Amino acid sequence: MSGTKIIEVKDLKKYFTIKREGADDTKSILKAVDGVSLDVYEGEILGVVGESGCGKSTLGKTIMRLHDKTSGEVLYRGKDLFAKDPNAMKEMTLNMQMIFQDPYSSLNPRKKVSQIIGQPLDIHKIGTSEERLERVAELMDEVGLNPKFRTRYPHQFSGGQRQRIGIARALALNPEFIVCDEAVSALDVSVQAQILNLLLDLQKKYGFTYLFIAHDLSVVEFIATRILVMYLGRIVEIADKKELVGNHVHPYTQALFNAFPATDPRARETKKRIVMGDVPSPINPPTGCHFHPRCPYAVEKCRREYPPLKEVSPGHFAACWVVQNDTK
Amino acid sequence: MEEKKDLLLSIENLNFSFDTQRGVVNAVRDLSLTIRKGETLSLVGESGCGKSVTAHSINQLNPMPPGRVDSGSIIFRGQDLLKLKKGEIEKLRGTQISMIFQEPMTALNPVFTVGSQIADVFMTHQGMSKAEAIERTIDLFKLVKIPAPERRVHSYPHQLSGGMRQRAMIAMALASPEPGLMIADEPTTALDVTIQAQILDLLNDLKKEIGMSILLITHDMGVVAEMADRVVVMYAGRKVEESDVFSIFEDPRHPYTLGLLNSLPSNPKYKGAERLEAIAGTVPDMRSIGAGCPFENRCTYATEICGKEFPGETVLDESHSVWCHNYQNVQEG
Ligand SMILES: Nc1ncnc2c1ncn2[C@@H]1O[C@H](COP(=O)(O)OP(=O)(O)O)[C@@H](O)[C@H]1O
Ligand SMILES: Nc1ncnc2c1ncn2[C@@H]1O[C@H](COP(=O)(O)OP(=O)(O)O)[C@@H](O)[C@H]1O
Ligand code: SF4
Ligand code: SF4
Ligand SMILES: [Mg+2]
Ligand SMILES: [Mg+2]
């Protein structure tokens, strides 16, 4: 992968302190994101997949500074996002936006659509009120909403339309980097397809860069240009889409692809290898490679040491001792 | 077509409505379907199209009121379920018709152990002693591949993972002397994909071993492809296409079915593509659907008659029917 880096994430950790219910003052540490490093390049759609609880949203939110980090660094165009420099912060709020899964809970039910979409303009005092209204109409048009509905409230829209409202709001300040966190997951497939098309159209028109988080492999496989796979707070594999889809090497990635039902009833004749067991808790993850209790290839070393993420072919990284041929 | 298997259940011309403050919702309209012994019938369609209401009509789990059956019959093993008294249907629910839900927690009582709730089914319906019932429950836990079953029967629902709870629900569904029909309403929708694969695999194994029938409700065409023998596609309360699973995927003839398949990013036709062929628009308000085809406002094949009359059945072959005025024009590609 080459090009200009928009985002650099360096050994990022985000731990939560969990108080056990009932138990007296016992606290445990939940390692939601545990040493993630990645670069996001201008113009790419970097897909993030993994099962629930593996840290996808926490990664996205920490990059957006919706969470404080525990340690590590996040740079936006080379500048430290966690530095408390007000100018840098302003630049970043203007240029980075996030779209959430549940359009309903992220939209204020008591505000008219025009207020919701125009809110970022109000906050940053951009334009006169007339100009803002005009911009709102333009944004609504851009995302496929009829501007004449601007005085309606969120509940008067369908799920897909509400997601369009969330997208319009994210576009208001002309960002260049957008984190989409399960942005189409709550939608029926026919509406999901409309929103995926919209996100792609906007990307092409404005040259957006997306960090596209989704648990649905087929969605990520379609939209992303590069894909990373997470398991229990860490990246286990990352590669260009074509390489990752055609040539994934990490046992967990293989398990994920095998588990995903093909939309072809004739494919069920070929028996696939199903990985057993549940995803372990991130509070007390297994020692060594977190995947070892479920991994059919695990060797002794896997129980002892966590494998580093290493390049296995150009631009293709995997964190697995067996793949790296380093099992001694 | 495959040989005619014995009929287990047939729904005939079911009409089901809800009276709401903002008008009548015709949730299910003139719907007929059959389930044969040992088969999996999948009911698919987008949220709100009437899948759950149809399924809940079978074991009378729809709230009535506001719900009501306007007409129709549901024949199960020779008797009309809609004519049964409350006690009779409850007995049937414990013995011949079972149900698993998207969120097993809604069906499990949080204050009792999972094992005791299943043992209860044995005690109530088969008059077993407690010790005997627990023994049988452990056997069932083994059957549904719950690890450490002797320990897990004593767990409370919240102590189990989502996947384990779903296995426990399946065990409960099997705790009957003659498991006939299992209604599975989005059974894996809340689960992670590796856990979903385990549960689907389990259901397929059990179906073969026990020979039960499954009415599988899902919005996920991947799950349909994995599980179904036959498929009924619903749209806005209506059945619009019905066929064996292969024809649904390979020769869809209803514009909505075709649109649904084209909406899937996993459709092989999109390898390397940059756009999906989405269906425009949204589902109509269920309170204001007229006499015509409910898909008309989104359908690129619509002609004048579509807004006026709901189309009758066209039998394409023994296992494939479609309800569309213009099905001849519908072709994949
Ligand atoms: N605000 C929070 N407080 C405590 N734990 C959290 C919080 N947010 C997320 N977690 C935990 O962090 C882990 C990762 O969560 P999340 O990033 O939401 O995963 P994903 O988006 O991949 O499903 C989970 O175990 C989750 O319970
Ligand atoms: N208790 C209820 N009261 C009023 N309307 C209901 C009720 N339950 C379901 N409906 C309506 O019936 C229609 C079908 O619902 P349902 O069968 O749950 O859809 P799905 O296909 O998603 O399972 C929907 O329009 C829904 O709003
Ligand atoms: S490091 Fe070992 S346990 Fe982990 S994925 Fe590789 S083989 Fe499996
Ligand atoms: S009946 Fe008409 S509107 Fe309905 S699906 Fe067929 S062509 Fe479209
Ligand atoms: Mg998430
Ligand atoms: Mg439902």
PDB file of N, CA and C in Angstrom, chain A residues 29 51 57 84:
ATOM      1  N   ILE A  29      -9.725  -5.171  34.229  1.00  0.00           N
ATOM      2  CA  ILE A  29      -9.366  -4.378  33.066  1.00  0.00           C
ATOM      3  C   ILE A  29      -9.851  -5.098  31.825  1.00  0.00           C
ATOM      4  N   GLU A  51     -15.970 -10.348  14.983  1.00  0.00           N
ATOM      5  CA  GLU A  51     -17.221 -10.604  15.675  1.00  0.00           C
ATOM      6  C   GLU A  51     -17.466  -9.577  16.770  1.00  0.00           C
ATOM      7  N   SER A  57     -15.720  -0.976  17.192  1.00  0.00           N
ATOM      8  CA  SER A  57     -16.278   0.348  17.496  1.00  0.00           C
ATOM      9  C   SER A  57     -15.340   1.139  18.387  1.00  0.00           C
ATOM     10  N   LYS A  84      -3.507  18.626  23.068  1.00  0.00           N
ATOM     11  CA  LYS A  84      -4.628  19.481  23.445  1.00  0.00           C
ATOM     12  C   LYS A  84      -4.568  20.851  22.754  1.00  0.00           C
TER      13      LYS A  84
END
